[in-house]
CSV table of C-alpha atoms in Angstrom, one decimal:
chain,number,residue,atom,x,y,z
A,22,LEU,CA,-62.5,-234.7,113.8
A,23,ASP,CA,-62.6,-232.9,117.1
A,24,PHE,CA,-63.1,-229.3,116.0
A,25,PHE,CA,-63.7,-227.4,112.8
A,26,VAL,CA,-63.9,-223.8,111.7
A,27,ASP,CA,-67.4,-223.1,110.3
A,28,ALA,CA,-66.5,-220.5,107.7
A,29,ASN,CA,-69.9,-220.4,106.1
A,30,ASN,CA,-71.9,-220.5,109.4
A,31,ASN,CA,-74.1,-223.5,108.5
A,32,GLN,CA,-73.1,-225.3,111.7
A,33,THR,CA,-71.8,-228.4,109.9
A,34,TYR,CA,-68.4,-229.4,108.7
A,35,ASP,CA,-67.9,-228.8,104.9
A,36,LEU,CA,-65.1,-230.2,102.8
A,37,LEU,CA,-63.1,-227.0,102.4
A,38,GLU,CA,-63.3,-225.9,106.0
A,39,LEU,CA,-60.4,-226.2,108.5
A,40,ARG,CA,-60.7,-229.1,110.9
A,41,GLY,CA,-58.4,-230.9,113.3
A,42,SER,CA,-57.8,-232.9,116.5
A,43,ILE,CA,-58.5,-230.9,119.5
A,44,ASP,CA,-55.6,-232.3,121.5
A,45,GLN,CA,-53.2,-230.9,118.9
A,46,LEU,CA,-54.6,-227.3,119.1
A,47,LYS,CA,-51.8,-225.1,120.5
A,48,SER,CA,-53.3,-221.6,120.0
A,49,ILE,CA,-56.2,-219.7,118.5
A,50,SER,CA,-55.6,-216.6,116.4
A,51,VAL,CA,-58.4,-214.7,114.6
A,52,ASP,CA,-57.9,-211.5,112.6
A,53,SER,CA,-60.3,-209.9,110.2
A,54,PRO,CA,-58.6,-207.4,107.8
A,55,ASP,CA,-62.0,-205.5,107.5
A,56,SER,CA,-62.8,-205.5,111.3
A,57,VAL,CA,-66.2,-207.0,110.5
A,58,GLY,CA,-68.0,-210.2,111.5
A,59,THR,CA,-68.7,-212.2,114.6
A,60,PHE,CA,-66.4,-214.9,116.0
A,61,LEU,CA,-68.4,-217.4,117.9
A,62,TRP,CA,-66.2,-219.8,119.9
A,63,GLN,CA,-68.3,-222.6,121.4
A,64,GLY,CA,-67.9,-226.2,122.7
A,65,ASP,CA,-65.6,-228.0,125.1
A,66,PHE,CA,-62.0,-227.2,124.4
A,67,PHE,CA,-60.6,-228.5,127.8
A,68,ALA,CA,-58.6,-231.2,125.9
A,69,ALA,CA,-56.8,-228.6,123.8
A,70,ALA,CA,-53.3,-227.8,124.9
A,71,LEU,CA,-53.4,-224.0,124.2
A,72,ASP,CA,-49.9,-223.7,125.6
A,73,SER,CA,-48.3,-221.1,123.5
A,74,PRO,CA,-47.3,-217.8,125.1
A,75,ASP,CA,-50.2,-216.0,123.5
A,76,SER,CA,-52.7,-218.9,123.5
A,77,VAL,CA,-55.7,-217.0,122.4
A,78,ASP,CA,-55.4,-213.9,120.2
A,79,ILE,CA,-58.5,-212.4,118.7
A,80,GLN,CA,-58.1,-209.1,116.9
A,81,SER,CA,-59.9,-206.8,114.5
A,82,ILE,CA,-63.3,-208.5,114.7
A,83,ASP,CA,-66.6,-206.7,115.3
A,84,THR,CA,-67.9,-209.1,118.0
A,85,VAL,CA,-66.6,-212.1,119.9
A,86,LEU,CA,-68.8,-214.5,121.7
A,87,VAL,CA,-66.8,-216.9,123.9
A,88,HIS,CA,-69.0,-219.8,124.8
A,89,ALA,CA,-66.2,-222.4,124.8
A,90,ASN,CA,-64.9,-224.1,127.9
A,91,PHE,CA,-61.1,-223.9,127.8
A,92,THR,CA,-57.8,-223.9,129.7
A,93,SER,CA,-55.1,-221.6,128.4
A,94,LEU,CA,-51.6,-221.8,129.8
A,95,GLY,CA,-50.6,-218.5,128.1
A,96,ASN,CA,-52.2,-215.1,127.6
A,97,VAL,CA,-55.6,-214.4,126.2
A,98,SER,CA,-56.0,-211.1,124.2
A,99,ILE,CA,-59.2,-209.9,122.6
A,100,ASP,CA,-59.4,-206.6,120.7
A,101,VAL,CA,-62.8,-206.0,119.0
A,102,SER,CA,-64.8,-203.0,117.7
A,103,ASN,CA,-68.2,-203.7,119.1
A,104,GLN,CA,-68.8,-206.4,121.8
A,105,ALA,CA,-67.0,-209.1,123.8
A,106,VAL,CA,-69.1,-211.6,125.7
A,107,PHE,CA,-68.0,-214.5,128.0
A,108,GLY,CA,-70.5,-217.3,128.6
A,109,SER,CA,-68.3,-220.3,129.5
A,110,GLU,CA,-65.8,-221.7,131.9
A,111,ALA,CA,-62.2,-220.5,131.3
A,112,ASN,CA,-59.0,-221.1,133.2
A,113,ILE,CA,-56.4,-218.7,132.0
A,114,GLY,CA,-52.8,-219.3,133.1
A,115,GLY,CA,-51.5,-216.0,131.9
A,116,GLY,CA,-53.1,-212.6,131.6
A,117,LEU,CA,-56.3,-211.5,130.1
A,118,SER,CA,-56.7,-208.3,128.0
A,119,ILE,CA,-60.0,-207.3,126.5
A,120,GLU,CA,-60.4,-204.0,124.5
A,121,VAL,CA,-63.6,-203.0,122.8
A,122,GLY,CA,-64.1,-199.8,120.8
A,123,PRO,CA,-64.9,-197.5,119.4
A,124,THR,CA,-68.4,-198.6,120.6
A,125,GLY,CA,-69.7,-201.6,122.4
A,126,THR,CA,-69.6,-203.4,125.7
A,127,ILE,CA,-67.8,-206.1,127.7
A,128,SER,CA,-70.1,-208.5,129.4
A,129,ASP,CA,-70.8,-212.1,130.4
A,130,THR,CA,-73.8,-214.4,130.4
A,131,ASN,CA,-75.4,-216.4,133.1
A,132,GLY,CA,-73.0,-219.2,134.3
A,133,ALA,CA,-69.7,-217.7,133.2
A,134,LYS,CA,-66.9,-218.9,135.4
A,135,ILE,CA,-63.5,-217.3,134.7
A,136,LEU,CA,-60.2,-217.8,136.5
A,137,VAL,CA,-57.2,-215.6,135.5
A,138,GLN,CA,-53.9,-216.4,137.1
A,139,GLY,CA,-52.2,-213.2,135.9
A,140,ASP,CA,-53.4,-209.6,135.5
A,141,ALA,CA,-56.6,-208.6,133.6
A,142,ALA,CA,-57.3,-205.4,131.7
A,143,PHE,CA,-60.8,-204.4,130.5
A,144,VAL,CA,-61.0,-201.3,128.3
A,145,SER,CA,-64.2,-200.2,126.6
A,146,GLN,CA,-65.6,-197.0,125.1
A,147,SER,CA,-69.0,-198.0,126.5
A,148,ASP,CA,-70.2,-200.2,129.5
A,149,ILE,CA,-68.5,-203.0,131.3
A,150,LEU,CA,-70.9,-205.4,133.0
A,151,LEU,CA,-69.5,-208.5,134.6
A,152,SER,CA,-70.8,-211.0,137.2
A,153,ASP,CA,-74.3,-209.5,137.2
A,154,ASN,CA,-75.9,-213.0,137.6
A,155,ALA,CA,-75.7,-215.0,140.8
A,156,ALA,CA,-74.2,-218.0,138.9
A,157,ASN,CA,-71.3,-215.9,137.5
A,158,ARG,CA,-67.9,-216.1,139.1
A,159,TRP,CA,-64.7,-214.2,138.1
A,160,VAL,CA,-61.4,-214.7,140.0
A,161,ILE,CA,-58.4,-212.7,139.0
A,162,LEU,CA,-55.3,-213.5,141.0
A,163,GLY,CA,-53.3,-210.5,139.7
A,164,HIS,CA,-54.2,-206.8,139.2
A,165,SER,CA,-57.6,-205.9,137.5
A,166,HIS,CA,-57.7,-202.7,135.6
A,167,PHE,CA,-61.0,-201.3,134.3
A,168,GLN,CA,-61.2,-198.3,132.0
A,169,THR,CA,-64.2,-196.9,130.2
A,170,THR,CA,-66.0,-193.7,129.3
A,171,GLY,CA,-69.3,-195.4,130.2
A,172,SER,CA,-70.3,-197.3,133.3
A,173,ILE,CA,-68.8,-200.3,135.1
A,174,ASP,CA,-70.9,-202.8,137.1
A,175,ILE,CA,-68.9,-205.8,138.5
A,176,GLY,CA,-70.1,-208.3,141.0
A,177,SER,CA,-73.6,-206.8,141.5
A,178,ALA,CA,-75.2,-210.3,141.8
A,179,GLY,CA,-72.4,-212.8,141.2
A,180,THR,CA,-68.8,-213.0,142.4
A,181,PHE,CA,-65.9,-210.9,141.3
A,182,ASP,CA,-62.6,-211.5,143.3
A,183,THR,CA,-59.3,-209.8,142.5
A,184,SER,CA,-56.2,-209.1,144.5
A,185,GLU,CA,-55.9,-205.5,143.2
A,186,LEU,CA,-58.3,-203.2,141.5
A,187,SER,CA,-58.0,-200.0,139.5
A,188,VAL,CA,-60.9,-198.2,137.9
A,189,GLN,CA,-61.2,-195.3,135.5
A,190,ALA,CA,-64.9,-194.7,134.6
A,191,ALA,CA,-67.7,-192.1,134.5
A,192,ASN,CA,-69.8,-194.3,136.7
A,193,ALA,CA,-68.9,-197.4,138.7
A,194,ILE,CA,-70.7,-200.0,140.8
A,195,ILE,CA,-68.5,-202.5,142.5
A,196,ALA,CA,-70.4,-204.8,144.8
A,197,GLU,CA,-69.1,-206.7,147.8
A,198,HIS,CA,-71.1,-209.7,149.1
């Protein structure tokens, strides 16, 4: 037993819950037909292969909290209604797409270290706040696109590096250190 899906949120493996060997995990797909609930992904998933074209696909959830360390050879797509938070170390071999709406924010927590080898798109109907702590580091080797009706604050205290940047926002703070 290397990982399990804690369906009843009691933080222990129960007999009817999904479990498996982490080195056999090829992709993660989460979809809620009611667009409710929180998906908390935590732990060390560096041993997981995650090598499918769309390695991580999280759709129709209220909130996603990514506190798992992982490497994905494919794309990572997150589409939630309220909030997307990164608080881990992630190496993404493809692109990253995060869309939050109709309300909510895209943010990270202290110590987030994210490498995206492809393009990244961040779309929110509210604020986007990334790399606002000195320990946070985002590196996007492709194009980074930010779109929001709220405010954008990237790299105000941490590091945010990208090869190209496009921004559509009511207010934006983009810091250079």
